[in-house]
Amino acid sequence: MSTTEAVDATGGGTATRIREAAIARFGRDGFDAGLRAIAADAGVTAGLVVHHFGSKDGLRRACDARVLRLIREEKAKTLTSGTSEMLLTQLAEVERFAPLVLYLLRSLQAGGELAAELIVQLTTDAEKYLTAGEAAGVILPSRDRAARARYLAYQSAGGMLLWFTLHGVGAPGTFRTAFRQYVDEVTQPALELFAQGLLVDRTMLDDFLMQVPDPPEDGSPSAS
């Protein structure tokens, strides 16, 4: 059993409490936060943290898995429901996702191997929920699902990182307000772009595909 599976199997137990405390602490202070501080937040000893997770890297991987799973679940709800109800519900209570987003930002800012692994997993998850959206008839199919998912993951994570770099991440108490501002700024143009598209026809796409060796075929009609 992996570390993540072992933690998930504990339900509301000690390991879960440590993991949730770590997500909050890493989000507040970055990944220089020590195990003792996390242990104190969780009401346990540092030795118990090591017992459950093996090391600080092991704890961070468990936090990554938790954050990614929650993001994946919420994205899947929106992209498979076929209605606006789930999206509007999530937007109304977007502040509750602030701790997860703050943790994600800290990871992207820290860089390194674990951040690179996080982006790879974000991309993999994006492909899964976009594919689920296709199956539900909510998302248009792609000639290259993996490439589309990678592009969207890069744009989403990169855009969010740029916005908070320019505006400042701020203290945990103010991050919820900043995150609401970010969501309010990007939601309408993002939905417009996704729902209506940007170009008036697909001429540029068709011309580009003509220059690609053995371009993939999706069976869609060419532009006139």
PDB file of C-alpha atoms in Angstrom:
ATOM      1  CA  MET A   1       0.000   0.000   0.000  1.00  0.00           C
ATOM      2  CA  SER A   2       1.355   3.448  -0.949  1.00  0.00           C
ATOM      3  CA  THR A   3       1.681   6.323   1.504  1.00  0.00           C
ATOM      4  CA  THR A   4      -1.298   8.063  -0.080  1.00  0.00           C
ATOM      5  CA  GLU A   5      -3.467   4.941   0.106  1.00  0.00           C
ATOM      6  CA  ALA A   6      -2.473   4.409   3.716  1.00  0.00           C
ATOM      7  CA  VAL A   7      -3.396   7.978   4.595  1.00  0.00           C
ATOM      8  CA  ASP A   8      -6.722   7.804   2.772  1.00  0.00           C
ATOM      9  CA  ALA A   9      -7.523   4.548   4.551  1.00  0.00           C
ATOM     10  CA  THR A  10      -7.336   6.296   7.922  1.00  0.00           C
ATOM     11  CA  GLY A  11     -10.443   8.361   7.170  1.00  0.00           C
ATOM     12  CA  GLY A  12     -10.644  11.018   9.861  1.00  0.00           C
ATOM     13  CA  GLY A  13      -7.693   9.612  11.795  1.00  0.00           C
ATOM     14  CA  THR A  14      -4.375  11.031  12.888  1.00  0.00           C
ATOM     15  CA  ALA A  15      -2.698  10.815   9.478  1.00  0.00           C
ATOM     16  CA  THR A  16      -5.538  12.705   7.845  1.00  0.00           C
ATOM     17  CA  ARG A  17      -5.360  15.397  10.541  1.00  0.00           C
ATOM     18  CA  ILE A  18      -1.618  15.758   9.971  1.00  0.00           C
ATOM     19  CA  ARG A  19      -2.064  15.980   6.212  1.00  0.00           C
ATOM     20  CA  GLU A  20      -4.741  18.671   6.458  1.00  0.00           C
ATOM     21  CA  ALA A  21      -2.599  20.646   8.916  1.00  0.00           C
ATOM     22  CA  ALA A  22       0.342  20.351   6.511  1.00  0.00           C
ATOM     23  CA  ILE A  23      -1.682  21.629   3.548  1.00  0.00           C
ATOM     24  CA  ALA A  24      -2.686  24.685   5.577  1.00  0.00           C
ATOM     25  CA  ARG A  25       0.816  25.277   7.000  1.00  0.00           C
ATOM     26  CA  PHE A  26       2.618  24.814   3.669  1.00  0.00           C
ATOM     27  CA  GLY A  27       0.122  27.205   2.108  1.00  0.00           C
ATOM     28  CA  ARG A  28       0.734  29.821   4.795  1.00  0.00           C
ATOM     29  CA  ASP A  29       4.512  29.543   5.150  1.00  0.00           C
ATOM     30  CA  GLY A  30       5.773  27.689   2.081  1.00  0.00           C
ATOM     31  CA  PHE A  31       7.713  24.443   2.093  1.00  0.00           C
ATOM     32  CA  ASP A  32      10.367  25.694   4.494  1.00  0.00           C
ATOM     33  CA  ALA A  33       7.822  25.044   7.255  1.00  0.00           C
ATOM     34  CA  GLY A  34       9.163  22.444   9.653  1.00  0.00           C
ATOM     35  CA  LEU A  35       7.627  19.180  10.784  1.00  0.00           C
ATOM     36  CA  ARG A  36       7.448  20.428  14.367  1.00  0.00           C
ATOM     37  CA  ALA A  37       5.216  23.338  13.345  1.00  0.00           C
ATOM     38  CA  ILE A  38       2.972  21.000  11.370  1.00  0.00           C
ATOM     39  CA  ALA A  39       2.879  18.528  14.252  1.00  0.00           C
ATOM     40  CA  ALA A  40       1.882  21.311  16.638  1.00  0.00           C
ATOM     41  CA  ASP A  41      -0.901  22.400  14.286  1.00  0.00           C
ATOM     42  CA  ALA A  42      -2.173  18.812  14.184  1.00  0.00           C
ATOM     43  CA  GLY A  43      -1.786  18.303  17.945  1.00  0.00           C
ATOM     44  CA  VAL A  44       0.734  15.466  17.594  1.00  0.00           C
ATOM     45  CA  THR A  45       4.478  14.939  17.956  1.00  0.00           C
ATOM     46  CA  ALA A  46       6.970  15.348  15.107  1.00  0.00           C
ATOM     47  CA  GLY A  47       7.833  11.670  15.557  1.00  0.00           C
ATOM     48  CA  LEU A  48       4.250  10.738  14.758  1.00  0.00           C
ATOM     49  CA  VAL A  49       4.436  12.739  11.541  1.00  0.00           C
ATOM     50  CA  VAL A  50       7.515  10.747  10.517  1.00  0.00           C
ATOM     51  CA  HIS A  51       5.795   7.522  11.562  1.00  0.00           C
ATOM     52  CA  HIS A  52       2.882   8.144   9.187  1.00  0.00           C
ATOM     53  CA  PHE A  53       4.684   9.786   6.264  1.00  0.00           C
ATOM     54  CA  GLY A  54       8.329   8.766   6.532  1.00  0.00           C
ATOM     55  CA  SER A  55       9.764  12.198   5.751  1.00  0.00           C
ATOM     56  CA  LYS A  56       8.844  15.750   4.852  1.00  0.00           C
ATOM     57  CA  ASP A  57       8.896  14.803   1.163  1.00  0.00           C
ATOM     58  CA  GLY A  58       6.556  11.917   1.909  1.00  0.00           C
ATOM     59  CA  LEU A  59       4.200  14.289   3.677  1.00  0.00           C
ATOM     60  CA  ARG A  60       4.318  16.722   0.785  1.00  0.00           C
ATOM     61  CA  ARG A  61       3.518  13.969  -1.708  1.00  0.00           C
ATOM     62  CA  ALA A  62       0.504  12.995   0.377  1.00  0.00           C
ATOM     63  CA  CYS A  63      -0.580  16.662   0.404  1.00  0.00           C
ATOM     64  CA  ASP A  64      -0.110  16.857  -3.367  1.00  0.00           C
ATOM     65  CA  ALA A  65      -2.263  13.765  -3.841  1.00  0.00           C
ATOM     66  CA  ARG A  66      -5.016  15.180  -1.644  1.00  0.00           C
ATOM     67  CA  VAL A  67      -5.067  18.588  -3.361  1.00  0.00           C
ATOM     68  CA  LEU A  68      -4.997  17.036  -6.823  1.00  0.00           C
ATOM     69  CA  ARG A  69      -7.800  14.638  -5.999  1.00  0.00           C
ATOM     70  CA  LEU A  70     -10.059  17.426  -4.750  1.00  0.00           C
ATOM     71  CA  ILE A  71      -9.321  19.586  -7.802  1.00  0.00           C
ATOM     72  CA  ARG A  72      -9.978  16.638 -10.114  1.00  0.00           C
ATOM     73  CA  GLU A  73     -13.283  15.819  -8.402  1.00  0.00           C
ATOM     74  CA  GLU A  74     -14.553  19.403  -8.546  1.00  0.00           C
ATOM     75  CA  LYS A  75     -13.507  19.852 -12.193  1.00  0.00           C
ATOM     76  CA  ALA A  76     -15.174  16.575 -13.137  1.00  0.00           C
ATOM     77  CA  LYS A  77     -18.421  17.678 -11.485  1.00  0.00           C
ATOM     78  CA  THR A  78     -18.507  20.843 -13.575  1.00  0.00           C
ATOM     79  CA  LEU A  79     -17.487  19.260 -16.877  1.00  0.00           C
ATOM     80  CA  THR A  80     -19.807  16.262 -16.771  1.00  0.00           C
ATOM     81  CA  SER A  81     -22.999  17.696 -15.269  1.00  0.00           C
ATOM     82  CA  GLY A  82     -24.180  19.224 -18.539  1.00  0.00           C
ATOM     83  CA  THR A  83     -25.737  22.156 -16.677  1.00  0.00           C
ATOM     84  CA  SER A  84     -24.594  25.452 -15.183  1.00  0.00           C
ATOM     85  CA  GLU A  85     -25.911  24.598 -11.725  1.00  0.00           C
ATOM     86  CA  MET A  86     -22.694  22.993 -10.465  1.00  0.00           C
ATOM     87  CA  LEU A  87     -20.525  25.802 -11.846  1.00  0.00           C
ATOM     88  CA  LEU A  88     -22.675  28.493 -10.236  1.00  0.00           C
ATOM     89  CA  THR A  89     -22.652  26.625  -6.929  1.00  0.00           C
ATOM     90  CA  GLN A  90     -18.868  26.385  -6.983  1.00  0.00           C
ATOM     91  CA  LEU A  91     -18.513  30.064  -7.875  1.00  0.00           C
ATOM     92  CA  ALA A  92     -20.822  31.076  -5.038  1.00  0.00           C
ATOM     93  CA  GLU A  93     -18.611  29.355  -2.478  1.00  0.00           C
ATOM     94  CA  VAL A  94     -15.256  29.662  -4.207  1.00  0.00           C
ATOM     95  CA  GLU A  95     -13.522  30.839  -1.022  1.00  0.00           C
ATOM     96  CA  ARG A  96     -13.668  27.318   0.383  1.00  0.00           C
ATOM     97  CA  PHE A  97     -11.147  26.252  -2.254  1.00  0.00           C
ATOM     98  CA  ALA A  98      -8.676  28.967  -1.192  1.00  0.00           C
ATOM     99  CA  PRO A  99      -6.470  26.699   1.009  1.00  0.00           C
ATOM    100  CA  LEU A 100      -6.039  24.233  -1.868  1.00  0.00           C
ATOM    101  CA  VAL A 101      -5.209  26.986  -4.341  1.00  0.00           C
ATOM    102  CA  LEU A 102      -2.756  28.601  -1.940  1.00  0.00           C
ATOM    103  CA  TYR A 103      -1.007  25.254  -1.476  1.00  0.00           C
ATOM    104  CA  LEU A 104      -0.868  24.804  -5.259  1.00  0.00           C
ATOM    105  CA  LEU A 105       0.628  28.264  -5.710  1.00  0.00           C
ATOM    106  CA  ARG A 106       3.295  27.598  -3.090  1.00  0.00           C
ATOM    107  CA  SER A 107       4.231  24.397  -4.883  1.00  0.00           C
ATOM    108  CA  LEU A 108       4.527  26.124  -8.253  1.00  0.00           C
ATOM    109  CA  GLN A 109       6.592  28.921  -6.720  1.00  0.00           C
ATOM    110  CA  ALA A 110       8.919  26.446  -5.007  1.00  0.00           C
ATOM    111  CA  GLY A 111       9.714  24.657  -8.260  1.00  0.00           C
ATOM    112  CA  GLY A 112      11.920  21.581  -8.249  1.00  0.00           C
ATOM    113  CA  GLU A 113      11.152  17.910  -8.768  1.00  0.00           C
ATOM    114  CA  LEU A 114       7.962  17.780  -6.713  1.00  0.00           C
ATOM    115  CA  ALA A 115       6.515  20.821  -8.467  1.00  0.00           C
ATOM    116  CA  ALA A 116       7.330  19.250 -11.844  1.00  0.00           C
ATOM    117  CA  GLU A 117       5.608  16.038 -10.766  1.00  0.00           C
ATOM    118  CA  LEU A 118       2.609  18.070  -9.632  1.00  0.00           C
ATOM    119  CA  ILE A 119       2.259  19.675 -13.071  1.00  0.00           C
ATOM    120  CA  VAL A 120       2.509  16.284 -14.767  1.00  0.00           C
ATOM    121  CA  GLN A 121      -0.267  14.980 -12.547  1.00  0.00           C
ATOM    122  CA  LEU A 122      -2.380  18.097 -13.098  1.00  0.00           C
ATOM    123  CA  THR A 123      -2.074  17.474 -16.845  1.00  0.00           C
ATOM    124  CA  THR A 124      -2.948  13.797 -16.505  1.00  0.00           C
ATOM    125  CA  ASP A 125      -5.972  14.641 -14.379  1.00  0.00           C
ATOM    126  CA  ALA A 126      -7.068  17.320 -16.857  1.00  0.00           C
ATOM    127  CA  GLU A 127      -7.034  14.776 -19.676  1.00  0.00           C
ATOM    128  CA  LYS A 128      -9.194  12.440 -17.590  1.00  0.00           C
ATOM    129  CA  TYR A 129     -11.888  14.943 -16.728  1.00  0.00           C
ATOM    130  CA  LEU A 130     -11.921  16.418 -20.226  1.00  0.00           C
ATOM    131  CA  THR A 131     -12.368  12.910 -21.604  1.00  0.00           C
ATOM    132  CA  ALA A 132     -15.193  12.383 -19.131  1.00  0.00           C
ATOM    133  CA  GLY A 133     -16.718  15.633 -20.373  1.00  0.00           C
ATOM    134  CA  GLU A 134     -16.500  14.375 -23.942  1.00  0.00           C
ATOM    135  CA  ALA A 135     -18.252  11.165 -22.950  1.00  0.00           C
ATOM    136  CA  ALA A 136     -20.974  13.210 -21.229  1.00  0.00           C
ATOM    137  CA  GLY A 137     -21.496  15.278 -24.368  1.00  0.00           C
ATOM    138  CA  VAL A 138     -20.412  18.509 -22.665  1.00  0.00           C
ATOM    139  CA  ILE A 139     -16.889  18.903 -24.138  1.00  0.00           C
ATOM    140  CA  LEU A 140     -16.031  18.919 -27.836  1.00  0.00           C
ATOM    141  CA  PRO A 141     -13.663  16.095 -28.862  1.00  0.00           C
ATOM    142  CA  SER A 142     -10.009  16.836 -29.616  1.00  0.00           C
ATOM    143  CA  ARG A 143      -7.708  15.420 -32.278  1.00  0.00           C
ATOM    144  CA  ASP A 144      -5.041  15.237 -29.548  1.00  0.00           C
ATOM    145  CA  ARG A 145      -6.522  14.957 -26.074  1.00  0.00           C
ATOM    146  CA  ALA A 146      -3.190  14.821 -24.269  1.00  0.00           C
ATOM    147  CA  ALA A 147      -1.896  17.948 -26.013  1.00  0.00           C
ATOM    148  CA  ARG A 148      -5.098  19.872 -25.286  1.00  0.00           C
ATOM    149  CA  ALA A 149      -5.012  18.857 -21.639  1.00  0.00           C
ATOM    150  CA  ARG A 150      -1.363  19.865 -21.364  1.00  0.00           C
ATOM    151  CA  TYR A 151      -2.046  23.271 -22.914  1.00  0.00           C
ATOM    152  CA  LEU A 152      -5.002  23.958 -20.614  1.00  0.00           C
ATOM    153  CA  ALA A 153      -3.053  22.863 -17.531  1.00  0.00           C
ATOM    154  CA  TYR A 154      -0.147  25.129 -18.467  1.00  0.00           C
ATOM    155  CA  GLN A 155      -2.450  28.066 -19.184  1.00  0.00           C
ATOM    156  CA  SER A 156      -4.470  27.619 -16.009  1.00  0.00           C
ATOM    157  CA  ALA A 157      -1.552  27.098 -13.634  1.00  0.00           C
ATOM    158  CA  GLY A 158       0.653  29.668 -15.375  1.00  0.00           C
ATOM    159  CA  GLY A 159      -2.042  32.333 -15.529  1.00  0.00           C
ATOM    160  CA  MET A 160      -2.902  31.895 -11.874  1.00  0.00           C
ATOM    161  CA  LEU A 161       0.767  31.997 -10.863  1.00  0.00           C
ATOM    162  CA  LEU A 162       1.310  35.182 -12.908  1.00  0.00           C
ATOM    163  CA  TRP A 163      -1.757  36.907 -11.408  1.00  0.00           C
ATOM    164  CA  PHE A 164      -0.707  36.220  -7.833  1.00  0.00           C
ATOM    165  CA  THR A 165       2.917  37.096  -8.569  1.00  0.00           C
ATOM    166  CA  LEU A 166       1.784  40.510  -9.789  1.00  0.00           C
ATOM    167  CA  HIS A 167      -0.755  41.046  -7.020  1.00  0.00           C
ATOM    168  CA  GLY A 168       1.050  39.286  -4.195  1.00  0.00           C
ATOM    169  CA  VAL A 169      -0.054  36.081  -2.499  1.00  0.00           C
ATOM    170  CA  GLY A 170      -0.595  37.890   0.778  1.00  0.00           C
ATOM    171  CA  ALA A 171      -1.353  36.478   4.194  1.00  0.00           C
ATOM    172  CA  PRO A 172      -3.708  33.507   4.540  1.00  0.00           C
ATOM    173  CA  GLY A 173      -6.389  35.777   5.964  1.00  0.00           C
ATOM    174  CA  THR A 174      -6.363  38.003   2.878  1.00  0.00           C
ATOM    175  CA  PHE A 175      -5.801  35.251   0.310  1.00  0.00           C
ATOM    176  CA  ARG A 176      -9.467  34.240   0.317  1.00  0.00           C
ATOM    177  CA  THR A 177     -10.420  37.767  -0.753  1.00  0.00           C
ATOM    178  CA  ALA A 178      -7.662  37.858  -3.380  1.00  0.00           C
ATOM    179  CA  PHE A 179      -8.723  34.488  -4.737  1.00  0.00           C
ATOM    180  CA  ARG A 180     -12.311  35.716  -5.066  1.00  0.00           C
ATOM    181  CA  GLN A 181     -11.026  38.739  -7.006  1.00  0.00           C
ATOM    182  CA  TYR A 182      -8.987  36.491  -9.309  1.00  0.00           C
ATOM    183  CA  VAL A 183     -11.951  34.201 -10.001  1.00  0.00           C
ATOM    184  CA  ASP A 184     -14.237  37.178 -10.661  1.00  0.00           C
ATOM    185  CA  GLU A 185     -11.733  38.577 -13.177  1.00  0.00           C
ATOM    186  CA  VAL A 186     -11.118  35.432 -15.201  1.00  0.00           C
ATOM    187  CA  THR A 187     -14.413  33.518 -15.155  1.00  0.00           C
ATOM    188  CA  GLN A 188     -16.407  35.508 -17.733  1.00  0.00           C
ATOM    189  CA  PRO A 189     -13.655  35.778 -20.386  1.00  0.00           C
ATOM    190  CA  ALA A 190     -12.703  32.146 -19.864  1.00  0.00           C
ATOM    191  CA  LEU A 191     -16.280  30.927 -20.296  1.00  0.00           C
ATOM    192  CA  GLU A 192     -16.739  33.164 -23.332  1.00  0.00           C
ATOM    193  CA  LEU A 193     -13.601  31.782 -24.938  1.00  0.00           C
ATOM    194  CA  PHE A 194     -14.508  28.170 -24.175  1.00  0.00           C
ATOM    195  CA  ALA A 195     -18.167  28.484 -25.171  1.00  0.00           C
ATOM    196  CA  GLN A 196     -17.912  30.759 -28.237  1.00  0.00           C
ATOM    197  CA  GLY A 197     -14.367  30.247 -29.429  1.00  0.00           C
ATOM    198  CA  LEU A 198     -12.012  33.004 -30.573  1.00  0.00           C
ATOM    199  CA  LEU A 199     -11.518  32.752 -34.332  1.00  0.00           C
ATOM    200  CA  VAL A 200     -14.401  33.178 -36.764  1.00  0.00           C
ATOM    201  CA  ASP A 201     -13.425  30.064 -38.710  1.00  0.00           C
ATOM    202  CA  ARG A 202     -10.844  27.256 -38.687  1.00  0.00           C
ATOM    203  CA  THR A 203      -8.761  28.432 -41.663  1.00  0.00           C
ATOM    204  CA  MET A 204      -5.605  28.920 -39.596  1.00  0.00           C
ATOM    205  CA  LEU A 205      -5.968  25.492 -38.024  1.00  0.00           C
ATOM    206  CA  ASP A 206      -6.447  23.788 -41.386  1.00  0.00           C
ATOM    207  CA  ASP A 207      -3.491  25.650 -42.904  1.00  0.00           C
ATOM    208  CA  PHE A 208      -1.327  24.737 -39.939  1.00  0.00           C
ATOM    209  CA  LEU A 209      -2.316  21.061 -40.127  1.00  0.00           C
ATOM    210  CA  MET A 210      -1.287  21.002 -43.779  1.00  0.00           C
ATOM    211  CA  GLN A 211       2.283  21.766 -42.648  1.00  0.00           C
ATOM    212  CA  VAL A 212       2.358  19.003 -40.030  1.00  0.00           C
ATOM    213  CA  PRO A 213       3.729  15.635 -41.188  1.00  0.00           C
ATOM    214  CA  ASP A 214       0.929  13.072 -41.155  1.00  0.00           C
ATOM    215  CA  PRO A 215      -1.572  15.354 -39.400  1.00  0.00           C
ATOM    216  CA  PRO A 216      -4.066  13.459 -37.239  1.00  0.00           C
ATOM    217  CA  GLU A 217      -7.573  13.151 -38.646  1.00  0.00           C
ATOM    218  CA  ASP A 218     -10.632  13.698 -36.491  1.00  0.00           C
ATOM    219  CA  GLY A 219     -13.217  13.298 -39.202  1.00  0.00           C
ATOM    220  CA  SER A 220     -14.418  16.895 -38.893  1.00  0.00           C
ATOM    221  CA  PRO A 221     -15.104  18.841 -42.068  1.00  0.00           C
ATOM    222  CA  SER A 222     -12.484  21.264 -43.366  1.00  0.00           C
ATOM    223  CA  ALA A 223     -13.209  24.944 -43.571  1.00  0.00           C
ATOM    224  CA  SER A 224     -14.597  26.001 -46.904  1.00  0.00           C
TER     225      SER A 224
END
